[in-house]
Coordinates of C-alpha atoms in Angstrom, one line a residue:
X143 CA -21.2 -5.4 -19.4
X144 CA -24.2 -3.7 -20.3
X145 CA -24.5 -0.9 -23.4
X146 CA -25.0 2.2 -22.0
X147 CA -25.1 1.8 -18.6
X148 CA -24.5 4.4 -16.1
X149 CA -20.9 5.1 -14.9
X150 CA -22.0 4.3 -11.2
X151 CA -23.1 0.8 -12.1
X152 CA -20.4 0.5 -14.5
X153 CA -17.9 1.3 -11.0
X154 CA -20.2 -1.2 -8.7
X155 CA -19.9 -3.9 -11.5
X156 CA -15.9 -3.9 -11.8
X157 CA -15.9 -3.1 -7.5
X158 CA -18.2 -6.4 -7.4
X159 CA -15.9 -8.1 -9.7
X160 CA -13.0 -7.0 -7.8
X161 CA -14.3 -8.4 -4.4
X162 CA -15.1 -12.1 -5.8
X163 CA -11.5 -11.9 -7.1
X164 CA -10.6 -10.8 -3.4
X165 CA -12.6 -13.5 -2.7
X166 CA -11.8 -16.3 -4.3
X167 CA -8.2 -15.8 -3.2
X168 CA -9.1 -15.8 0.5
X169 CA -11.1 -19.1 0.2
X170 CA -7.9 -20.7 -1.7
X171 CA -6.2 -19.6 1.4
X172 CA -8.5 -20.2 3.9
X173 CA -8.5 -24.3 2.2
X174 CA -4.7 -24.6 1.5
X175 CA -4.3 -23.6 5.7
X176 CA -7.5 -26.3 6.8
X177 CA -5.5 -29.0 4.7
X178 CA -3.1 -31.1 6.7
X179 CA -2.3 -33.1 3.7
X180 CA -0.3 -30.8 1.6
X181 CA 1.8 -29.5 4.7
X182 CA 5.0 -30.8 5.6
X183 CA 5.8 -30.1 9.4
X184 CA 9.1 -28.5 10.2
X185 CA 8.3 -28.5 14.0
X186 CA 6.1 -29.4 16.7
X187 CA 6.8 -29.2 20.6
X188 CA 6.9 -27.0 23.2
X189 CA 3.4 -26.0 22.2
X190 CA 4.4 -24.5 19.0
X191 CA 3.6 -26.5 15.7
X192 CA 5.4 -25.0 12.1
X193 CA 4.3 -26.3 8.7
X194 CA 5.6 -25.2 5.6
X195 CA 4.9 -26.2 2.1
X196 CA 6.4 -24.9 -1.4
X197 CA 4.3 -22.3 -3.4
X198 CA 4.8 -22.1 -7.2
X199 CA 6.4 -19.0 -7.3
X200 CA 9.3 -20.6 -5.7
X201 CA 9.0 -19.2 -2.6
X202 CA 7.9 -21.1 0.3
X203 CA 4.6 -20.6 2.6
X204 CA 5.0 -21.0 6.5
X205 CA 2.4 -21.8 8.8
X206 CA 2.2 -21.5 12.4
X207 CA 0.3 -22.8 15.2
X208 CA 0.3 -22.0 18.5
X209 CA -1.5 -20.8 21.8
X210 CA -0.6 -17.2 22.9
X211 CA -0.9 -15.6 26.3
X212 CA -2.2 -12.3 25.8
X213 CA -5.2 -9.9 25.0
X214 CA -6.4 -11.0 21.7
X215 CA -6.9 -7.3 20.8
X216 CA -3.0 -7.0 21.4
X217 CA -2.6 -10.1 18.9
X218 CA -4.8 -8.7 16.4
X219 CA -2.7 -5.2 16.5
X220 CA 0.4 -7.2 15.8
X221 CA -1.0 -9.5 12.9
X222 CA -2.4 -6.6 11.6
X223 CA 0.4 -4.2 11.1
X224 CA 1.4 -6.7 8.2
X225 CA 3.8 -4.0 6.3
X226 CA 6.0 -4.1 9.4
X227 CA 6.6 -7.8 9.5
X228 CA 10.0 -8.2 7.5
X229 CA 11.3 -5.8 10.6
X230 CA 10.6 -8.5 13.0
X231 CA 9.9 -11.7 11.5
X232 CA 13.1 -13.3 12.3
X233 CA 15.7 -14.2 9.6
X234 CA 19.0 -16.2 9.8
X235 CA 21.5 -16.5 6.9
X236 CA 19.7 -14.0 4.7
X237 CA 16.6 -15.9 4.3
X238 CA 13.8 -14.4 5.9
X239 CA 10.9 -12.5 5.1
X240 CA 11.1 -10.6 2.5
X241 CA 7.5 -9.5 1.8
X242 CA 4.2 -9.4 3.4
X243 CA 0.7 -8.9 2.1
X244 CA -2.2 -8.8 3.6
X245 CA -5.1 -11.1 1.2
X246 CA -8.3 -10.4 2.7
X247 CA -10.2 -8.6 6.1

């Protein structure tokens, strides 16, 4: 940081520092999803393929593929409202979702 800058590029320099940090968690997301080799699959038929692979925090990451019929603007209003998820992402046993965060726009 420089001496005696400004308080306005002071705040663009730690938002700018924020975003790459944004950043570079999307684009470790964006690879761990386009990798096949690092996914174990759970499921595939009926048109509906599930992968899941352990994260290091002990929990474990899920991903789902699969053709929906419906507006994609209704699909995107559903992914979107990410803070309602545990209320409808099914659970069985007591494992299920138990948080949901959404990484990047």
């Amino acid at each position: 940081e420089r001496r005696g800058a400004v308080p306005a590029e002071r705040a663009a320099a730690e938002e700018l520092g924020r975003l790459r940090k944004v950043c570079e968690r999307v684009e470790g997301v964006r690879r761990s999803v386009q990798s096949e080799g690092e996914w174990e699959v759970q499921r595939d038929s009926d048109g509906i393929r599930c992968l899941y692979q352990p994260h290091e925090s002990g929990f474990v990451r899920i991903r789902l593929e699969a053709e929906v019929d419906a507006p994609v603007f209704d699909v995107i209003a559903l992914l979107r409202e990410i803070q309602l998820w545990p209320l409808w992402v099914p659970s069985l046993g007591g494992v299920g979702l138990a948080d949901s965060e959404q990484l990047g726009e």
